[in-house]
Short mmCIF file of C-alpha atoms in Angstrom, two decimals:
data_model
loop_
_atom_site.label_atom_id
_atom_site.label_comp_id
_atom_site.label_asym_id
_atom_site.label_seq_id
_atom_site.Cartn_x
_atom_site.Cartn_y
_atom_site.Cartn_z
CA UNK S 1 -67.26 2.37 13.29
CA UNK S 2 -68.37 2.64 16.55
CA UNK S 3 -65.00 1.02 18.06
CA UNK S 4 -63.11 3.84 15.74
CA UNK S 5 -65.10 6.75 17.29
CA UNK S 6 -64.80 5.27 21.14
CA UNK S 7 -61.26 4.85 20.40
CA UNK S 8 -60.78 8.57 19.13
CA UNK S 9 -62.92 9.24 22.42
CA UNK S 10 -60.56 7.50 24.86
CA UNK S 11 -57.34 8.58 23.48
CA UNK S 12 -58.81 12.39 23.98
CA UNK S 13 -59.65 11.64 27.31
CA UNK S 14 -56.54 10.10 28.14
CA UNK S 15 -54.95 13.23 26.30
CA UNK S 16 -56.89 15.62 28.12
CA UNK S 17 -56.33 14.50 31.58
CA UNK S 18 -52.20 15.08 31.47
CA UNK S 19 -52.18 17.95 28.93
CA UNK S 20 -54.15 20.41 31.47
CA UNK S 21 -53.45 19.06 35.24
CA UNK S 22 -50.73 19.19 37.68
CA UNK S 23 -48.12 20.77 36.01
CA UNK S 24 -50.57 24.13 35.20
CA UNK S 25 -49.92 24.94 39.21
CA UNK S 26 -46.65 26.77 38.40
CA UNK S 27 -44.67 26.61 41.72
CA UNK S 28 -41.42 26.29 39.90
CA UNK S 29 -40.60 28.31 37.07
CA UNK S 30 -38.71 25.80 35.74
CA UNK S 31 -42.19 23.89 34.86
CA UNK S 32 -42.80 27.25 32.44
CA UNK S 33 -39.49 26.20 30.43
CA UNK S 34 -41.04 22.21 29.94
CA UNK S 35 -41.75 21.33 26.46
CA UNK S 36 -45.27 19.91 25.59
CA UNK S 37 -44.71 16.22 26.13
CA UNK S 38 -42.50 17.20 29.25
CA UNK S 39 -45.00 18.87 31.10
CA UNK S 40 -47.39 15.62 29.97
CA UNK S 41 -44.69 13.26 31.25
CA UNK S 42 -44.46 14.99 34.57
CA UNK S 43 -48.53 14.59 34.86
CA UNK S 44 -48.19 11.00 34.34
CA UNK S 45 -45.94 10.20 37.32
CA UNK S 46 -47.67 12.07 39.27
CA UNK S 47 -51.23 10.54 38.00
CA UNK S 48 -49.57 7.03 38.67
CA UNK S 49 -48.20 7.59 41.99
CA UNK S 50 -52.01 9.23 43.13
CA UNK S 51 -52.97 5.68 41.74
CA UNK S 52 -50.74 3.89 43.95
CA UNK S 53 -52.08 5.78 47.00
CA UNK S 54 -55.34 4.98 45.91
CA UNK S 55 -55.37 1.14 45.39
CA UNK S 56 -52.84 0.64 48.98
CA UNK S 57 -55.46 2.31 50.63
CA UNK S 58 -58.97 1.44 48.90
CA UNK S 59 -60.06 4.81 47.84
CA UNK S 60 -62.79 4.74 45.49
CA UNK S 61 -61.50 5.46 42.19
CA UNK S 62 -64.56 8.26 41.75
CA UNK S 63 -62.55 10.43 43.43
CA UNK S 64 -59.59 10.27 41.55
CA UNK S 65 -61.83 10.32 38.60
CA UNK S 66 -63.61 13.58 39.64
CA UNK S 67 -59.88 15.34 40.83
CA UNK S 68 -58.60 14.24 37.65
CA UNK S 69 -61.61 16.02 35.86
CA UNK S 70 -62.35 18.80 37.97
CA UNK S 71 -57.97 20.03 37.33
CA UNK S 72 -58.28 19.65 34.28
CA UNK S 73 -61.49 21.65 33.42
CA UNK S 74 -60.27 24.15 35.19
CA UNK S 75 -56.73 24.69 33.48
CA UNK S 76 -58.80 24.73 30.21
CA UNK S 77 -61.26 27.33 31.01
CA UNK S 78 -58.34 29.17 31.48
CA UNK S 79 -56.91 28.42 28.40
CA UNK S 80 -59.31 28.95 26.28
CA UNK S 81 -59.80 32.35 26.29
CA UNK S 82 -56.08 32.17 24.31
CA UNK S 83 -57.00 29.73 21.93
CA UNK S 84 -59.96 32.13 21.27
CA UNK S 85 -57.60 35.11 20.18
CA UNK S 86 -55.99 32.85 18.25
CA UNK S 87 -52.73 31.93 19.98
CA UNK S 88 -53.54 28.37 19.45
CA UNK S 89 -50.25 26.95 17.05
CA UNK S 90 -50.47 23.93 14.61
CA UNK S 91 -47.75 21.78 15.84
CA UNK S 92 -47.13 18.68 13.69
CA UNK S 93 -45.10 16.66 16.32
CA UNK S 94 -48.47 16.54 18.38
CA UNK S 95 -50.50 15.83 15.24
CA UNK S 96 -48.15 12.92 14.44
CA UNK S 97 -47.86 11.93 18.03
CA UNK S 98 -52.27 11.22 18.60
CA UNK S 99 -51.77 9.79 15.14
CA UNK S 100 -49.43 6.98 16.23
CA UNK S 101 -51.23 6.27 19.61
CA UNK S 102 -54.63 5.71 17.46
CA UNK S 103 -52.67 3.37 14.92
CA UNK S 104 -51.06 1.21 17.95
CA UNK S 105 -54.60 1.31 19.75
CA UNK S 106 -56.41 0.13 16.36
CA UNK S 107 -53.67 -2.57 16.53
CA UNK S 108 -54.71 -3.36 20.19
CA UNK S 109 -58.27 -3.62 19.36
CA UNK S 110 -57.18 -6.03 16.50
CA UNK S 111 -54.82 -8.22 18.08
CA UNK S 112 -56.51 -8.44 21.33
CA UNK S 113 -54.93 -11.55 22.34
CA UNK S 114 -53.10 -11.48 25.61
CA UNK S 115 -49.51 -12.79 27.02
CA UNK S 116 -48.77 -15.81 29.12
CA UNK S 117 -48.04 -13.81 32.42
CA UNK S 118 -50.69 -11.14 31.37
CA UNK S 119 -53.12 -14.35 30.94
CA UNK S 120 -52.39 -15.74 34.19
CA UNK S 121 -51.49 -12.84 36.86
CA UNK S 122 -51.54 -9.46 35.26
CA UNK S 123 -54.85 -9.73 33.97
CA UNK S 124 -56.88 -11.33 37.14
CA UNK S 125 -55.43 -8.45 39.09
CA UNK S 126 -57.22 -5.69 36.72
CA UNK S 127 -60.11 -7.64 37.22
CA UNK S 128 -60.02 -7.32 40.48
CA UNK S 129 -60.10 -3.65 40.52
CA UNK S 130 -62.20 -3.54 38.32
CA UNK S 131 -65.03 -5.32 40.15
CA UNK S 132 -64.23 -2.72 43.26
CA UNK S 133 -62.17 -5.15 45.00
CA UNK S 134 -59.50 -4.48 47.37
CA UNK S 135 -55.90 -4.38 47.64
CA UNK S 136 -56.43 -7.56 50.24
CA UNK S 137 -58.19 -9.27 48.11
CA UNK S 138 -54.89 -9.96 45.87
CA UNK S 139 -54.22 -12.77 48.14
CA UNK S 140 -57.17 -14.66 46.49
CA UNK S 141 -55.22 -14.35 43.37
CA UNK S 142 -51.77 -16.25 42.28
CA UNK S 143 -48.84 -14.36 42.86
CA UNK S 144 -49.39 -11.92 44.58
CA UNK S 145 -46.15 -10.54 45.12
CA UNK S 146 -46.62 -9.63 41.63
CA UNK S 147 -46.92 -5.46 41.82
CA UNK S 148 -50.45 -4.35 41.07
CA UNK S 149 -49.71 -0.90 39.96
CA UNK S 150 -50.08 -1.75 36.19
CA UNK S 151 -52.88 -3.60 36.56
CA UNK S 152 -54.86 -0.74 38.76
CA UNK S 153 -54.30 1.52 36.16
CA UNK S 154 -55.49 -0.97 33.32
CA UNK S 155 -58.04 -1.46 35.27
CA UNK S 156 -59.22 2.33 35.35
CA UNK S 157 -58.85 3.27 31.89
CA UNK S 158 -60.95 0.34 31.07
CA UNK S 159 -63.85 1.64 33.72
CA UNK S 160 -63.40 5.27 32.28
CA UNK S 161 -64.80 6.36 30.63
CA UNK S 162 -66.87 3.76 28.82
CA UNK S 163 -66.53 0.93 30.82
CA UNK S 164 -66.63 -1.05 27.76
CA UNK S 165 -63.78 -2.78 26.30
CA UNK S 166 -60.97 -4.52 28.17
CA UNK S 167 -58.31 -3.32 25.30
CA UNK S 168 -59.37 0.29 26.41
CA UNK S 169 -57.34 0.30 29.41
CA UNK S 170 -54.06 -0.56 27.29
CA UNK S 171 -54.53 1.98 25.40
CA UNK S 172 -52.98 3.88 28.26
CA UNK S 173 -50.12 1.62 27.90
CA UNK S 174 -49.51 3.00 24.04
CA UNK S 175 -49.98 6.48 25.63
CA UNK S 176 -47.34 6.36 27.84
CA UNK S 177 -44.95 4.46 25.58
CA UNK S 178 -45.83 7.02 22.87
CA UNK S 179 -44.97 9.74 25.37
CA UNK S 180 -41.65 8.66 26.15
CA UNK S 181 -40.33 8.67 22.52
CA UNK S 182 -41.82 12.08 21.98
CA UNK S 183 -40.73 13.18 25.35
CA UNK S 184 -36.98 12.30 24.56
CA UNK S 185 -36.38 13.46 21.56
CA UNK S 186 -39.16 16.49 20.38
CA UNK S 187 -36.71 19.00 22.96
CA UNK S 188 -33.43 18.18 20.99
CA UNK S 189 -32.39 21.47 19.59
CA UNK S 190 -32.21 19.92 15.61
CA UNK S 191 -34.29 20.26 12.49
CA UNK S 192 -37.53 18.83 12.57
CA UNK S 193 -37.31 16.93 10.17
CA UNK S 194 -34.15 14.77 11.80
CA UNK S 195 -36.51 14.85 14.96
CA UNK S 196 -39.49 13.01 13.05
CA UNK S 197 -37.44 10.90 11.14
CA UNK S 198 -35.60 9.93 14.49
CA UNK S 199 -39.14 8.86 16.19
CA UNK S 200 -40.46 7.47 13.50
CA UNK S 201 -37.22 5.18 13.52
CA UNK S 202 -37.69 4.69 17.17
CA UNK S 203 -40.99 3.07 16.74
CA UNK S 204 -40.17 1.21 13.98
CA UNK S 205 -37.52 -0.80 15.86
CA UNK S 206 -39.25 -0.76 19.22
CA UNK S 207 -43.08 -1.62 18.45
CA UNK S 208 -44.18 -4.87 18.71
CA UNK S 209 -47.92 -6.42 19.56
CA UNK S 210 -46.38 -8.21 22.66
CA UNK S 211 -45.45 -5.75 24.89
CA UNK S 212 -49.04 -4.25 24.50
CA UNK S 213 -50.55 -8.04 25.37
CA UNK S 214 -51.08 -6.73 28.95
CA UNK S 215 -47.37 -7.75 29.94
CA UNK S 216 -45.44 -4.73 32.08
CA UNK S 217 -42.68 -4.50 30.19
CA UNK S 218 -43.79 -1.63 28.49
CA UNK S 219 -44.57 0.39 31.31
CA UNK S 220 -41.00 0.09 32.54
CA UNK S 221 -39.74 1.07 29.33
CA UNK S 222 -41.34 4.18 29.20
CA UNK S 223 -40.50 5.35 32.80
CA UNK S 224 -37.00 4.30 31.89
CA UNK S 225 -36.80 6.44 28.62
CA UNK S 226 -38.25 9.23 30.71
CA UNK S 227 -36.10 8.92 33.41
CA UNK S 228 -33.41 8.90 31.15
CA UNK S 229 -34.44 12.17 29.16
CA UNK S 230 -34.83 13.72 33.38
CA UNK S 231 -31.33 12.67 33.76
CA UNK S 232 -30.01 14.12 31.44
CA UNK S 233 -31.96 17.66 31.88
CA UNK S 234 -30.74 17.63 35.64
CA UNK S 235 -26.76 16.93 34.38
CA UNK S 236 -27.20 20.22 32.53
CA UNK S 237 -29.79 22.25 35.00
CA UNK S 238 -27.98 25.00 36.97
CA UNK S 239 -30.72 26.46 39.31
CA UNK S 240 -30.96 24.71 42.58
CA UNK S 241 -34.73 24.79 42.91
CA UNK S 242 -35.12 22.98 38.95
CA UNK S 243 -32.63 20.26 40.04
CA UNK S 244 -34.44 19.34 43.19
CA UNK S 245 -37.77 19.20 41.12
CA UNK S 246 -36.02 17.11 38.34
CA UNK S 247 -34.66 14.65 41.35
CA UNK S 248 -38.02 14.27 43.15
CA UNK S 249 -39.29 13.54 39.27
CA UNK S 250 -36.99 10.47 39.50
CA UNK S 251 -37.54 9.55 42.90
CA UNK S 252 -41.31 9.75 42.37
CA UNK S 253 -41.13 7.83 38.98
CA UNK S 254 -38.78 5.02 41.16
CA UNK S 255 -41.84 5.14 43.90
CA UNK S 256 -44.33 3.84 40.92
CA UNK S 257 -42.14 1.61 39.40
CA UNK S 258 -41.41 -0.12 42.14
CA UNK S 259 -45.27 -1.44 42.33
CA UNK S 260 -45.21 -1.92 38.36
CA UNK S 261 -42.37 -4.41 38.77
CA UNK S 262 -39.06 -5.18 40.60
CA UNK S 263 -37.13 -4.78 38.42
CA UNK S 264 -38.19 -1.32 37.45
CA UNK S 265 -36.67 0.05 40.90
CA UNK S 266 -33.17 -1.62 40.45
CA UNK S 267 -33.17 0.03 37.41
CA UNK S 268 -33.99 3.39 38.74
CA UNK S 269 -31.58 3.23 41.63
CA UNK S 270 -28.77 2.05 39.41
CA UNK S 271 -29.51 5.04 37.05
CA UNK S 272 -29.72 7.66 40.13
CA UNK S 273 -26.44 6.19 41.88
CA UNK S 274 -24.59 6.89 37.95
CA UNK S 275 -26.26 10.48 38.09
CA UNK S 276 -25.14 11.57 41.22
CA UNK S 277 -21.59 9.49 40.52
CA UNK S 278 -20.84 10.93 37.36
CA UNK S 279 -22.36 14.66 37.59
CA UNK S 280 -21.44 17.13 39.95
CA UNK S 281 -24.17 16.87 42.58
CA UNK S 282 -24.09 18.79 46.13
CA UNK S 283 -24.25 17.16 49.59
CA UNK S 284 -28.15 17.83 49.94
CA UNK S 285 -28.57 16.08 46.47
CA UNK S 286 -27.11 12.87 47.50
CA UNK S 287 -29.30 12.73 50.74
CA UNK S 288 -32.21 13.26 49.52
CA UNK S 289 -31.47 10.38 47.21
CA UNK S 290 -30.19 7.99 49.20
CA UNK S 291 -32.80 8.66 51.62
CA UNK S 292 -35.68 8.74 49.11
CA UNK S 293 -34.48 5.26 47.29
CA UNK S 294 -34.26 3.97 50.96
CA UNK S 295 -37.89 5.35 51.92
CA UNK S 296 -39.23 4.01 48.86
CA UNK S 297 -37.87 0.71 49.80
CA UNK S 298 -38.85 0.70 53.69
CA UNK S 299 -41.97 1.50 52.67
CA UNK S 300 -43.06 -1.16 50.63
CA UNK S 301 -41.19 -4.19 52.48
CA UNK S 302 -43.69 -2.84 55.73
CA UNK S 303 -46.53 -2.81 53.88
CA UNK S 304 -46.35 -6.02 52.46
CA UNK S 305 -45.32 -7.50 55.72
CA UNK S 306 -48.79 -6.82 57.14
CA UNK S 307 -50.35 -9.48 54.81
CA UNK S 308 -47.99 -12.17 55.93
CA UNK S 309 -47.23 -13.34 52.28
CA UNK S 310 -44.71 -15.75 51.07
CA UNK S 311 -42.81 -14.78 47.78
CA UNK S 312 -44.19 -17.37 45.65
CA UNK S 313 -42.98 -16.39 42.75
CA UNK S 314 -39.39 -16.89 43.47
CA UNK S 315 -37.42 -20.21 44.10
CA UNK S 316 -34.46 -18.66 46.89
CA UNK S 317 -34.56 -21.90 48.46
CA UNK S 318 -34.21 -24.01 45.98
CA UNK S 319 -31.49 -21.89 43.79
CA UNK S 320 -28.78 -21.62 47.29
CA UNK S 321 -29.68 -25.19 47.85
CA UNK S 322 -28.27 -26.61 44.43
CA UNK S 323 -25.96 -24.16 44.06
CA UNK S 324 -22.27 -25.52 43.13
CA UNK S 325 -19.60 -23.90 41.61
CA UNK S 326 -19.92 -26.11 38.15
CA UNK S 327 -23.67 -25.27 37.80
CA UNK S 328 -22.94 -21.91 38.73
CA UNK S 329 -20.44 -21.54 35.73
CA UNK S 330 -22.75 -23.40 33.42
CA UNK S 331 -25.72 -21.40 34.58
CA UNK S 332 -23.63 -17.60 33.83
CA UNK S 333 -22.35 -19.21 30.39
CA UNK S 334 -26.62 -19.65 29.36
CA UNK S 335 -27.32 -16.06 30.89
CA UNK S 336 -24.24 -14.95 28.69
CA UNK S 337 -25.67 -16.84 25.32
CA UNK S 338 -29.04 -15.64 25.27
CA UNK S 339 -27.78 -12.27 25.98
CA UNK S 340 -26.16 -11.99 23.21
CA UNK S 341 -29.08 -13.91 21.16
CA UNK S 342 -31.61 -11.64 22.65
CA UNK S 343 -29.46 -8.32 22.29
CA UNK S 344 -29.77 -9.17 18.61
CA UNK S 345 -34.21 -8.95 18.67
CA UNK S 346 -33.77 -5.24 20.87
CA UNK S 347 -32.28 -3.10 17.94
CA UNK S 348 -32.16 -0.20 19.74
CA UNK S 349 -29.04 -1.38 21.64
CA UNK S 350 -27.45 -2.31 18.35
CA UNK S 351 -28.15 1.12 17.58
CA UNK S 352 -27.11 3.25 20.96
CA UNK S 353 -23.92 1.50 20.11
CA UNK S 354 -23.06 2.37 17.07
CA UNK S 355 -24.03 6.04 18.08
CA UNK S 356 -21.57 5.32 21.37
CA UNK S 357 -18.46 4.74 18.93
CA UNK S 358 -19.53 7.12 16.36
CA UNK S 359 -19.82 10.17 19.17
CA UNK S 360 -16.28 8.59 20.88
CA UNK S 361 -14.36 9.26 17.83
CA UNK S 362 -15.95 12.02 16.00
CA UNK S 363 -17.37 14.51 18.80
CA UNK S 364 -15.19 13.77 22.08
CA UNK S 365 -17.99 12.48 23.84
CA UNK S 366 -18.37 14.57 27.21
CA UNK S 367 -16.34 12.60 29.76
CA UNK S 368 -19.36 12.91 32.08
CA UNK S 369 -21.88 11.67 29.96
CA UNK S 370 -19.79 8.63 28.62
CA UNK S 371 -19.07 7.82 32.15
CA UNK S 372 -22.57 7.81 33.00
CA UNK S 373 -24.13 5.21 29.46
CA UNK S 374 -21.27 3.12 30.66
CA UNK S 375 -21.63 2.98 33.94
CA UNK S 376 -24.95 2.16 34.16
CA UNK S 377 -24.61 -0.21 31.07
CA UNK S 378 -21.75 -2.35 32.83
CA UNK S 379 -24.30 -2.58 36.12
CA UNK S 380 -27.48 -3.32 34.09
CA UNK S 381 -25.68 -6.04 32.92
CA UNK S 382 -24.71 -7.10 36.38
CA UNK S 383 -28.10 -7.14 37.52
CA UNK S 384 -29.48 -9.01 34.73
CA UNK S 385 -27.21 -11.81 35.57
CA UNK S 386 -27.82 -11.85 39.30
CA UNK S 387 -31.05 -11.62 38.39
CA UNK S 388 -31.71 -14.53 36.98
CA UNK S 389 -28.85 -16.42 38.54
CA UNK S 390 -30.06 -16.75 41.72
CA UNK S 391 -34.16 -15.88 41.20
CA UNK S 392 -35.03 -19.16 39.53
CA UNK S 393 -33.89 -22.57 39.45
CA UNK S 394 -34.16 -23.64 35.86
CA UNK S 395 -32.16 -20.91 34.87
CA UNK S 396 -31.86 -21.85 30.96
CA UNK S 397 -36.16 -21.85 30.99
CA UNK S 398 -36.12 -18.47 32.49
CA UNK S 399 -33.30 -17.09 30.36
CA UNK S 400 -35.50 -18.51 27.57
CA UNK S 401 -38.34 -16.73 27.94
CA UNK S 402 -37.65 -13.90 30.25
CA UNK S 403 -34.06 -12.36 28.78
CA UNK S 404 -35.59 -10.36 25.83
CA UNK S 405 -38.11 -8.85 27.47
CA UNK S 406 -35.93 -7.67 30.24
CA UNK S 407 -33.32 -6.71 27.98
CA UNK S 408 -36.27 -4.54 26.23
CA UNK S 409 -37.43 -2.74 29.74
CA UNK S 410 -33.88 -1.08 29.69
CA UNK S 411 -32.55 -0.11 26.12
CA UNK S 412 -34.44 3.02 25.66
CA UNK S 413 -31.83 4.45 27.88
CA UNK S 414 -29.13 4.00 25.70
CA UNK S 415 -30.81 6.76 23.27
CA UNK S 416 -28.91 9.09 25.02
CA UNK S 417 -26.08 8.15 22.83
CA UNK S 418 -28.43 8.87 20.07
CA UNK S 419 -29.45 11.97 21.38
CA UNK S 420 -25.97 13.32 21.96
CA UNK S 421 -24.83 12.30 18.83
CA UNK S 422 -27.45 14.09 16.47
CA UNK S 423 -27.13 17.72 19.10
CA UNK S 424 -23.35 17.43 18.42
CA UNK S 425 -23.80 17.21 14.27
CA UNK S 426 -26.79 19.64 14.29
CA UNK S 427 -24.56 21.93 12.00
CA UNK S 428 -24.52 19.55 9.65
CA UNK S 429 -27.90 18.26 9.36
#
């Protein structure tokens, strides 16, 4: 019972911190127009990206802790005075939404059992933030070209504010995946009952234990889906000042994913090259992202270069040196197979598609926004097979057990076909 109770506890406190922070210090008024979860999405990027500045440079987490507390305190005092005169609304999506995050954190707590790469690298890096240790220190521990981001913030939400159990800091990692599903869909303009029904579906066909065993996966998921839902809010934003906050959203969420894992940023810069190459975007627009994607980049190859470190973790050498044209054919054919065995186990692609054709042939999908699923699907694919062409040697062992999971990290974009095809039929529903 007492488990129960400090689970209610930390979900609340998780809850707390990104419903009354950063997003309360209206400089746009865009932020005025966010929806609930929008305005709690935009607090977790930029929570994540103060905890990247805060493990590069060794700051002590009590001072995030205390900013973190102090903001939000302050945004509620204000508050409250509303919720005293009774202003204060019922809203079932939010009732349904802490309901789901304590089911998957009771499931957590259950399971507890970690995964292989969680076991072995993810998991000795929280450790060593949690024991106060530096960002240096990582070169104690395997792989560390691994990103640390995920771990850092593991790491925190299992210091605060207990400091008890490990699984507490993963229940962050149900937060934010929670998030993103009600984030994407709880602003679509249909009945609410088609919006519950449509994440409760969501979660049906995306939960599973494993991605909550501290593997990253999930993390890049969610900042995908996010993205995603930013994307499409800056394709139909008109006001200048909205559309650069909605592009810095995307260039700060590609900042933190980058130190969550690799991966994560090809994925972002592929989705921010379709934006800007399938939407009408000025001259400033494409500058800032070029420049920003570049930054982000720059940034993180110099600061790794001060600690010397070879990239362990990949086998370049090894892959050019064996490479010949009839491996190379072999080797794409094995990518190609467990694509299409591992496409199978990620429903939610099986599903985006079906929505795809259905919105092609009965609402005209919008030339723009077809352009943009299949753009970015045809060079997802692309990456995924460079990716693991040329990354590892044994190419059919990391197809194995790698494909699904990176399949996984990207298919909550494709609910955009999903999306557009239930705003289009709204009428009928």
């Amino acid at each position: 019972m007492i488990e129960i109770i400090k689970i209610i506890l930390q979900i609340v406190f998780i809850s707390v911190i990104f419903i009354y922070s950063f997003t309360e210090i209206k400089k746009y008024n865009f932020i005025n127009n966010l929806h609930f979860f929008e305005k709690m999405s935009i607090n977790v990027i930029l929570f994540l990206n103060l905890c990247l500045i805060f493990s590069l440079f060794n700051l002590n987490d009590i001072l995030l802790i205390t900013i973190l507390f102090l903001v939000s305190i302050f945004f509620f005092i204000q508050k409250i005075n509303k919720y005293l005169i009774g202003n204060f609304k019922f809203h079932l999506l939010s009732v349904l939404f802490f309901l789901i995050i304590f089911l998957i954190s009771i499931d957590i707590s259950y399971s507890l059992n970690l995964g292989w790469d969680a076991k072995y690298f993810w998991f000795l890096k929280t450790l060593n933030f949690y024991h106060n240790q530096d960002f240096e220190n990582l070169k104690n521990i395997p792989a560390f070209d691994y990103p640390h981001l995920g771990s850092y913030v593991w790491s925190f939400f299992w210091k605060y504010p207990f400091n008890s159990f490990e699984y507490n800091g993963r229940i962050f990692y149900a937060f934010i995946y929670c998030l993103s599903i009600f984030m994407f869909f709880s602003s679509l303009n249909i009945n609410n009952f088609i919006k519950i029904l449509l994440i409760l579906s969501t979660f049906l066909i995306t939960y599973e234990y494993e991605y909550f065993s501290g593997l990253q996966e999930i993390l890049i998921f969610s900042l995908i889906l996010i993205s995603a839902k930013l994307s499409i809010n800056f394709s139909e934003e008109r006001k200048k000042n909205n559309r650069l906050f909605l592009l810095l959203s995307l260039l700060a969420v590609s900042n933190i994913i980058f130190w969550i894992k690799l991966e994560g940023f090809i994925l972002m810069s592929i989705m921010i090259f379709c934006l800007l190459f399938c939407f009408k975007t000025d001259k400033n627009e494409k500058i800032i992202s070029l420049f920003g994607l570049v930054g982000i980049a720059l940034f993180k190859v110099v600061f790794l270069a001060n600690f010397k470190t070879e990239l362990s973790s990949f086998q370049f050498e090894s892959t050019f040196t064996n490479m010949k044209i009839s491996n190379l054919i072999e080797d794409i054919n094995i990518i190609l197979y467990y694509i299409f065995i591992y496409i199978s186990q990620v429903p939610l692609f099986i599903v985006s598609f079906i929505a795809l054709v259905l919105a092609l042939f009965i609402n005209k999908l919008s030339t723009n926004i077809k352009k943009f699923v299949i753009l970015y699907g045809i060079l997802n694919i692309l990456f995924i097979f460079v990716a693991f062409l040329f990354t590892m040697e044994d190419v059919d062992w990391q197809s194995k057990v790698g494909m699904k999971r990176v399949l996984f990290e990207s298919s909550g974009f494709y609910l955009i076909t999903v999306s557009y095809l239930f705003k289009k039929n709204k009428k009928y529903l």
